[in-house]
Each structure stands twice: as C-alpha cells, then as structure tokens.
C-alpha cells in the first residue's frame, strides 16, 4: 500500500496545479464543471459492494506442467521464445535476479505462465482465481495483485550456428509497467512503460549447447488506485483515477464506466519475447513513404529509409539491399562503432522506385486493401547477411481538408498534404493558440515561421470548419467506433482479435479509434490494414479538466516515439492524436508535433479528439426522440456518440448465473447497466411494454438497439458532405462482458445494435430522414448507379400493401442523392411497416430498409405484442466449406418481426460464434422469403450446422434459453 499512500501525499501539489490548469486553459468547454479525478482514496463502504445471489465458485488449481520452451523462427535470424514460461509472486522469494537467472535455480513451486499475457491471465489460466468476466468473480480476486512485484522465468537453448553470430539481441515487444531483465546471472537493464520495446545486446552471454535462463522482474505501476465497484447503491463511480499519472499504461484498467478495475492493472509480459541473431550490423527501424502525384494515382514514388546500427567497436563496411517484388536497390554503407546510420533510397537516385499503375490500398468500402512487401537486408563486407527485415506496406496517400487561421485570412479552408507540407520536418500548426470559430469548435493557427505560399488553399465549403479525411485524393465519409481496450486481460492475439475486425468490416465501418492507445500492438494494426480500417490512434492521456496528466513527460515521449517508429508503415493509421477530449500539456504537444513531423511526415498530428476541427463529444445516453440526432447533434466529425446496447439473453446467460439474470440487479450494474441507462430502460417499457422476464427484456431491447444505432448513422448520412464528414460510435467494441456501448458482445455475438449500425453504414443506403421525412440515398462508395429505382411501400401488420411511391434517378458516387418526400397519407390508426427499396437499372436489390410507423398519438409499438408467434423455415446452400446462403421463409399469414439468425453446431447444440450473417433483425411479411449470406469459422463442418431463427414473435428453439457456457479465449 505504500505506493498509493506516497502518491496521494505527493498529489496535493498536483491538485493545485491541476485546478490552475483548468482556470488558464483556453479550450476547456465544460471542464469548469469538473474537479480533477483522483479516484477513490479509501475503499468504498462494503454495504455498497454489489452482491450476487450465488456464491463465487473457485476453480480447481491446475497441476504444474514441466516447462518446455519452443524457439519458433518468425523471420530470418529472429526467433520467438514461446511456451516454457513460469511465474511467481516476488514476495514468495528471497532470491535476486542473478540467482533466479541461474540454471541451478529451482522453480518447482512456480506457475506455468501465459506469455504473451498479463499476470492475471496466468493466474486465471492456472486456476488460481476464477474467470473475472463471469458474474461478480472479479470481486473474488484481490486488488493487491496490482501492488506486487512478480517474476517470470524461462530457459532456452541456442544452436552452434546461432551462438557463433557476432551479435545477439534479446527483444521484449512490450511489458507493463516496469521490468528488470536478467540473463544467465547478469542484469541486462530495465524497461519502463507499457508501449516501448526493450532490446538488449546479449553478445557473449549465451551458452552454446546448454540452457540459457531469462528472468524478468515485473514491477507494478506506481499509482494503481482503488477501483470503484459499480452497484445500485454505489452508482457508476469515477472514470479511472490516479493510474492516469503513470501513463503510458492501460489507464482504463483502474476501472471505467464500461469495464471494472482489472486486478493486476494489466501488468506482465503482455507482448512477444524474441531473440535475434545478427552479425554486428542491425536494422533498427525502417520507413517506406509512398507519394502519389494527386489527384493522379497512376504513378507512385517510393522513399525507403532505414536505420542501421553498428554494435561493434570497429567501423563496419556493409551493403544495404532492398527488394520490392522484382524491384531491387542497393547502397554501400559505412557505420561508425556504436553508432546508427540513416540510409535513404529516393526515386531521384533510384528510378526503379517509381511505380507505374500501382495497386492502391483503400479503406473499407472504397476499394481493395492491396499490399507490397519490402525485404531489406544488410550484409557485412564478406557478403554474409548480418540482419534482415520484412516490411509490409500499402501504396496510399493521406490528405486532410481542414480549417486554420492564417496571418492574412481567418478560418481559411486548406488541403493539408503532410508529405508535401512537412517536407522540412517541421510542424505547420500552432494548436496551443487556437481560436473558437463556432461554439465548441476551434481551429489552429499557422505557425509564424511557415510561408503562406506553401499552403494549398481551397474555397470555404459546406463542411467548414470540420475535418475531412482523404485517401488517395478521395474524401472518405468516416464511419466506425471506439475501442476502449481490446480485452480487459490483454488477450490480444491475432486469433482472438480477427473476428472483431471482420465484424467491423462486414458492418461497413471504415475507421476504428484506438482510445487512449489501449490496443497498441502489432496484431491490432495488421488486422486494421487487412480489413480496411483507418485507425485514429490516441496516446495515453484522457479528459481535460478531469483525468490527471502523466507525471513523467520524458517516459511518455520515449514510449510515444517508439510506437510511432514501430508502426508508421501500417497503411491504416491515419491520425496520431495526443489526447482524448482535450489538448495535452505544452511539453507533450510540442514533443509529439515535432517528432511526428520529422519521423513520420505522412499523417495528420491531431492534439485533441474533440473540438479542434471536430464537434464536441457525446451525448452517450439514450435519446427518446431520435430526431434530435438530426436537428441538434449531426454536425461535422464526431469521435464519440453513443447509446446503451444490452446484448441478447443468450449472452447475458453467459456472463452471470441464472439466479442473477432476472430481475435486473447488482450483477447487471457491475456489468455496466448503471443509472445513466434509466432512459433506455424506460423506453423499452413505454415503446414495447414492461418486460416480464429476461428473454422478453432482451428481445425488446434489440428493437431499441437497432433503431437507435441506425438513427445515429442516418442522421450523419442525411447531411453527407453538407456539414457532416464522419461519425465514430462510443463504442463499437467491448473489453469484457458488458451491457452498454457496443455493437456486438465480447463473445462475438451480433445483436440489434450491430445490425442497426450495419444498416445505416451500407455503402449505398436508402433511408427516410426522421426529421423531414425525405427519402434519400447516402452513397459512401465510389460506385455510381444509373437509372436506379427508389421505392417506398407501406404495409399493415397483416402484410397488406397500403401505399406505394417510387422514382427513377441516378445515384452519384460518394454523395447524397435526394429522392422524394415520403408523403405518407393518413391511415387507419395502428402500427405499419414503411419499407424503402433501392434497385439498380437491372432490377437487382441494392438496399432495403424498414421503419415502424405508428399513426396514433400514442407513439409506441405495443401492437407488436398482439402478433401471434411464427415458425420460420430455413435451408442452407453452401458455396464453399465456410460460405453459404441461408434461405429464410415465412409460410404463415403473420408478419415475422425482427428476425435474427443463429448458426448452431449440431454436435454440441451450441451457437457457433463467430458467425457472420449479412442481415439480422429484419422483417418478413406473410409468404415472404429472404436470402442471407453466412460465413462460419474454419474447422466447423457445414453439414453439422443448422439455422435457429429467433425474433420478436418467432418461435424459438429451446436451446436458445440454455446457452450458459463461458467463452473460451
């Protein structure tokens, strides 16, 4: 406990400084209503701790397995040190790192460790503690884990050839929070900060033919804080606390309103460990810059830069060679001892670096994600390869339309192309002396030393002063959401993360915001590249005037610089953003702006996730009147807009015991259904009737989820390029089993929020604006349609057509097309379906969109509760082993409402997750049929699958109420 008490003692001065910062801050709209958040100083009253109706079931401790380390080659000369790791709490030892890294040290009492992973990952995997994601199990895990030191240990052998290499590097891709590294009885050094790598030259320390021993001493964060436990009596509590002082780290692991306090604060070896064998010349970092002559994209000029380090005590001669497909280029180099040399290959010097008709990388919905591969080798004078690096990159170019103040022109609209504008390696914009141009929206100033003739001015347009992101010269209507953290226990392998990215891709999203940089690892960016997700990449500071600043600016910058250099070749990263909801302190602002201009030079540096060329954040609660999204909220570019989203009853049953599922109580609160969601629950009661049980509540919630998530995107669509440029939901992705701010469940199940957002994000989407009732087509793709037919058809609940209107028109690419006023006539009182259809010139269906319309003064949909249950038919025709078409039929005389499909494994009788359906929560009129595409994961036999439809009035398969198994990660 000494850490937290000393931190709180030191924070008196910081509190005064923090309040002073609030007073003098020139951009703190709304911040004056806050006081700085230190979190809890003492544990909350035990009477307010949430309580379950069942006792926590402790797991059975797993039997220790004999460690068996495997060296797996991941590239030429670099080997992953996997398996064979062990873990123990430091308070169980009296040994030093030198002792522990000795081969004779006995580790019989240690646990088998999960690496990469956190301390808590290992303790859960080994049965020391229960799964913290289920029920209130997290409360059974001591918070002291975050205040303890821990030791990791492993052994490995090297071959004679490896041992004979002149240099060997032990590489840690990421630890949290601090670590001391030992090898074979010798201390190598320290690593600090969750997002920097540690590289140690182990030349002369490796033993050939015998085991080598690595020992890693993990030290916890300095300010772990005391988590607030959500409950009806305790409320939501603060978002984070003193842990923010320790940024760069996972600041949300102290507990936020969407995730509880993670008991170890994610400390541990959370990324891969490898060993690399080289011949004294090492390639430290590489950058590939792709420069298009925009707006022409038929030619790309490539610049390749590499940093080569000489670890020896002598001058080294060598050859640096690059290959991109059948294009190669070389340069003779000389590197001074103990120094790094930056080597550049430019198209002026190497004509082969001019690529004609390049294959371009595009964000999702605008084109393919094409890749090139750079193979870079450095050879020593005798011709032997010393080091090798492979870089995957995409040919694409970012530019940004934005508004700035210039010396001779206020609120000037510009086309900012970093490759051109940052050619001198100096930042352009003064973000500190920004100016408010409309309420809540600020613009930066051009720095005094920047010649105005360098700036490409454009005429003020319909979206000024808001940001427009352009890729390859094309404006991208940005759609997507925030990831608060990929996983509460940092289970961040590619296998675990890929389904989430596919779900984003299938939903029509094209951007993910990496909120406060909590998902910063290679797998995240690689998948973003492959699935066409632009990444808005934050660093590790949260809300201005509320969350605390990191204490160690130098540490923060070291971690930030490492992240930028490590990931700058990923084509998906479109923005580096210093801070969530507020500008950073001046030292970080200047440090990041200068470093990004010099070491990246291809992307926008954005200091603040709101206000600066952006609209303010929020709101985050349910709006009972969705037209407010259109009239008051839909403006510009928003990085956070949200509403609650309770998942299906199936998912709820996986996250808590049956006794806790109904009525809603403490366990729901702990899984984030807190007081701020009362409007959401009231809407369920008023619109669809007071729920009678869990299944009734969740099925009604899905209609709320669908309508609200579709409404947010459709509000932005209604003003496409006419004051709106992008919308990111708060949130799309859950870090644990949650009941708020998500479009799918942590277990990959898609529900109403997902399909509502997916509907609103269709590349070519027909919609009825809820404010003015106009029918429009929002096209966020490069496809145009000639002689399309837009139709509006109105049906009663019996499926009888009551009204029809249609028009033939052309749909312009990447623009909004007005169709016609809906002009719905007066009807007999009741609830109706208004169906919009868009077909291309050949009659193929492009978009279909249903709305509920109530002609009575009582604006509810209780009439749906009088519909009889419907039994639907389903058949599957498989195109390939994993892809099929599901034909759903409604043979009855009753409309089937909000139909959701589930794929079921006949072997286990469990829902298959992930399973990717092209549509969900659709309506089927009497006698209607619909074809839905389905993709299932590899390894599942398609002849062992059945479809189990669900819906508002669909007869359910019994097993849908019995899914209680926890997701295996």
PDB file of C-alpha atoms in Angstrom, residues 103-205:
ATOM      1  CA  UNK A 103      20.403 -22.612 -14.331  1.00  0.00           C
ATOM      2  CA  UNK A 104      20.666 -24.301 -10.902  1.00  0.00           C
ATOM      3  CA  UNK A 105      17.753 -22.295  -9.509  1.00  0.00           C
ATOM      4  CA  UNK A 106      14.735 -24.466  -8.635  1.00  0.00           C
ATOM      5  CA  UNK A 107      11.349 -23.257  -9.868  1.00  0.00           C
ATOM      6  CA  UNK A 108       9.179 -26.212  -8.878  1.00  0.00           C
ATOM      7  CA  UNK A 109       6.707 -24.016  -6.966  1.00  0.00           C
ATOM      8  CA  UNK A 110       6.232 -21.568  -9.841  1.00  0.00           C
ATOM      9  CA  UNK A 111       3.158 -21.469 -12.051  1.00  0.00           C
ATOM     10  CA  UNK A 112       3.134 -22.219 -15.754  1.00  0.00           C
ATOM     11  CA  UNK A 113       2.816 -18.746 -17.271  1.00  0.00           C
ATOM     12  CA  UNK A 114       0.895 -17.392 -20.240  1.00  0.00           C
ATOM     13  CA  UNK A 115       3.243 -15.270 -22.357  1.00  0.00           C
ATOM     14  CA  UNK A 116       2.274 -13.051 -24.001  1.00  0.00           C
ATOM     15  CA  UNK A 117      -0.251 -12.213 -21.317  1.00  0.00           C
ATOM     16  CA  UNK A 118      -0.706 -10.428 -18.044  1.00  0.00           C
ATOM     17  CA  UNK A 119      -0.134 -11.655 -14.513  1.00  0.00           C
ATOM     18  CA  UNK A 120      -3.888 -12.077 -14.141  1.00  0.00           C
ATOM     19  CA  UNK A 121      -4.085 -14.046 -17.384  1.00  0.00           C
ATOM     20  CA  UNK A 122      -1.720 -16.615 -15.920  1.00  0.00           C
ATOM     21  CA  UNK A 123      -3.479 -16.737 -12.539  1.00  0.00           C
ATOM     22  CA  UNK A 124      -6.833 -17.347 -14.236  1.00  0.00           C
ATOM     23  CA  UNK A 125      -5.434 -19.832 -16.751  1.00  0.00           C
ATOM     24  CA  UNK A 126      -3.815 -21.824 -13.937  1.00  0.00           C
ATOM     25  CA  UNK A 127      -6.959 -21.940 -11.786  1.00  0.00           C
ATOM     26  CA  UNK A 128      -5.668 -19.705  -9.003  1.00  0.00           C
ATOM     27  CA  UNK A 129      -8.606 -17.343  -9.481  1.00  0.00           C
ATOM     28  CA  UNK A 130     -11.957 -17.661 -11.278  1.00  0.00           C
ATOM     29  CA  UNK A 131     -12.782 -16.079 -14.623  1.00  0.00           C
ATOM     30  CA  UNK A 132     -13.206 -12.393 -13.732  1.00  0.00           C
ATOM     31  CA  UNK A 133     -15.601 -11.900 -16.642  1.00  0.00           C
ATOM     32  CA  UNK A 134     -18.356 -14.048 -15.106  1.00  0.00           C
ATOM     33  CA  UNK A 135     -20.799 -12.632 -12.583  1.00  0.00           C
ATOM     34  CA  UNK A 136     -19.023 -10.961  -9.676  1.00  0.00           C
ATOM     35  CA  UNK A 137     -15.968 -13.221  -9.842  1.00  0.00           C
ATOM     36  CA  UNK A 138     -13.774 -10.172 -10.301  1.00  0.00           C
ATOM     37  CA  UNK A 139     -14.518  -9.214  -6.684  1.00  0.00           C
ATOM     38  CA  UNK A 140     -13.034 -12.539  -5.541  1.00  0.00           C
ATOM     39  CA  UNK A 141      -9.649 -11.581  -6.991  1.00  0.00           C
ATOM     40  CA  UNK A 142      -7.504  -9.451  -4.655  1.00  0.00           C
ATOM     41  CA  UNK A 143      -6.666  -5.971  -5.825  1.00  0.00           C
ATOM     42  CA  UNK A 144      -3.277  -6.408  -4.187  1.00  0.00           C
ATOM     43  CA  UNK A 145      -2.110  -8.080  -7.425  1.00  0.00           C
ATOM     44  CA  UNK A 146      -1.544  -4.567  -8.804  1.00  0.00           C
ATOM     45  CA  UNK A 147       0.695  -3.648  -5.863  1.00  0.00           C
ATOM     46  CA  UNK A 148       3.009  -6.650  -6.003  1.00  0.00           C
ATOM     47  CA  UNK A 149       6.247  -7.463  -7.790  1.00  0.00           C
ATOM     48  CA  UNK A 150       6.306 -10.602  -9.944  1.00  0.00           C
ATOM     49  CA  UNK A 151       8.937 -12.793 -11.519  1.00  0.00           C
ATOM     50  CA  UNK A 152       8.832 -14.531 -14.907  1.00  0.00           C
ATOM     51  CA  UNK A 153      11.388 -17.138 -15.884  1.00  0.00           C
ATOM     52  CA  UNK A 154      12.178 -19.369 -18.842  1.00  0.00           C
ATOM     53  CA  UNK A 155      15.056 -21.377 -20.297  1.00  0.00           C
ATOM     54  CA  UNK A 156      16.054 -21.956 -23.906  1.00  0.00           C
ATOM     55  CA  UNK A 157      18.843 -23.444 -25.978  1.00  0.00           C
ATOM     56  CA  UNK A 158      20.651 -21.955 -28.979  1.00  0.00           C
ATOM     57  CA  UNK A 159      22.341 -23.793 -31.813  1.00  0.00           C
ATOM     58  CA  UNK A 160      26.033 -23.658 -32.580  1.00  0.00           C
ATOM     59  CA  UNK A 161      25.330 -21.529 -35.652  1.00  0.00           C
ATOM     60  CA  UNK A 162      23.275 -19.065 -33.611  1.00  0.00           C
ATOM     61  CA  UNK A 163      25.868 -18.860 -30.890  1.00  0.00           C
ATOM     62  CA  UNK A 164      28.586 -18.113 -33.446  1.00  0.00           C
ATOM     63  CA  UNK A 165      26.823 -14.995 -34.711  1.00  0.00           C
ATOM     64  CA  UNK A 166      28.740 -11.942 -33.591  1.00  0.00           C
ATOM     65  CA  UNK A 167      25.708 -10.279 -32.019  1.00  0.00           C
ATOM     66  CA  UNK A 168      22.521 -11.456 -30.345  1.00  0.00           C
ATOM     67  CA  UNK A 169      19.633  -9.261 -29.238  1.00  0.00           C
ATOM     68  CA  UNK A 170      17.032 -10.175 -26.640  1.00  0.00           C
ATOM     69  CA  UNK A 171      13.853  -8.283 -27.559  1.00  0.00           C
ATOM     70  CA  UNK A 172      10.763  -7.588 -25.449  1.00  0.00           C
ATOM     71  CA  UNK A 173       7.940  -6.221 -27.621  1.00  0.00           C
ATOM     72  CA  UNK A 174       6.002  -4.935 -24.612  1.00  0.00           C
ATOM     73  CA  UNK A 175       5.854  -5.217 -20.828  1.00  0.00           C
ATOM     74  CA  UNK A 176       3.757  -3.382 -18.252  1.00  0.00           C
ATOM     75  CA  UNK A 177       4.720  -1.437 -16.239  1.00  0.00           C
ATOM     76  CA  UNK A 178       8.423  -1.741 -15.407  1.00  0.00           C
ATOM     77  CA  UNK A 179      10.813  -4.638 -15.738  1.00  0.00           C
ATOM     78  CA  UNK A 180      14.356  -5.610 -14.810  1.00  0.00           C
ATOM     79  CA  UNK A 181      15.843  -8.163 -17.205  1.00  0.00           C
ATOM     80  CA  UNK A 182      18.402 -10.825 -16.284  1.00  0.00           C
ATOM     81  CA  UNK A 183      20.142 -13.442 -18.432  1.00  0.00           C
ATOM     82  CA  UNK A 184      22.400 -16.198 -17.159  1.00  0.00           C
ATOM     83  CA  UNK A 185      23.159 -14.460 -13.880  1.00  0.00           C
ATOM     84  CA  UNK A 186      23.705 -10.983 -15.328  1.00  0.00           C
ATOM     85  CA  UNK A 187      21.409  -7.980 -15.175  1.00  0.00           C
ATOM     86  CA  UNK A 188      20.861  -6.592 -18.673  1.00  0.00           C
ATOM     87  CA  UNK A 189      18.874  -3.457 -17.862  1.00  0.00           C
ATOM     88  CA  UNK A 190      15.382  -2.058 -17.426  1.00  0.00           C
ATOM     89  CA  UNK A 191      12.254  -1.384 -19.457  1.00  0.00           C
ATOM     90  CA  UNK A 192       9.627   1.154 -18.402  1.00  0.00           C
ATOM     91  CA  UNK A 193       6.247   1.967 -19.904  1.00  0.00           C
ATOM     92  CA  UNK A 194       3.708  -0.375 -21.473  1.00  0.00           C
ATOM     93  CA  UNK A 195       4.314   0.632 -25.078  1.00  0.00           C
ATOM     94  CA  UNK A 196       8.056   0.651 -25.626  1.00  0.00           C
ATOM     95  CA  UNK A 197      10.171  -2.321 -26.556  1.00  0.00           C
ATOM     96  CA  UNK A 198      13.253  -3.430 -24.702  1.00  0.00           C
ATOM     97  CA  UNK A 199      16.304  -4.503 -26.729  1.00  0.00           C
ATOM     98  CA  UNK A 200      19.384  -5.931 -25.033  1.00  0.00           C
ATOM     99  CA  UNK A 201      22.641  -6.914 -26.676  1.00  0.00           C
ATOM    100  CA  UNK A 202      23.476 -10.313 -25.202  1.00  0.00           C
ATOM    101  CA  UNK A 203      26.708 -10.824 -27.101  1.00  0.00           C
ATOM    102  CA  UNK A 204      28.985 -13.179 -25.170  1.00  0.00           C
ATOM    103  CA  UNK A 205      26.294 -14.122 -22.647  1.00  0.00           C
TER     104      UNK A 205
END
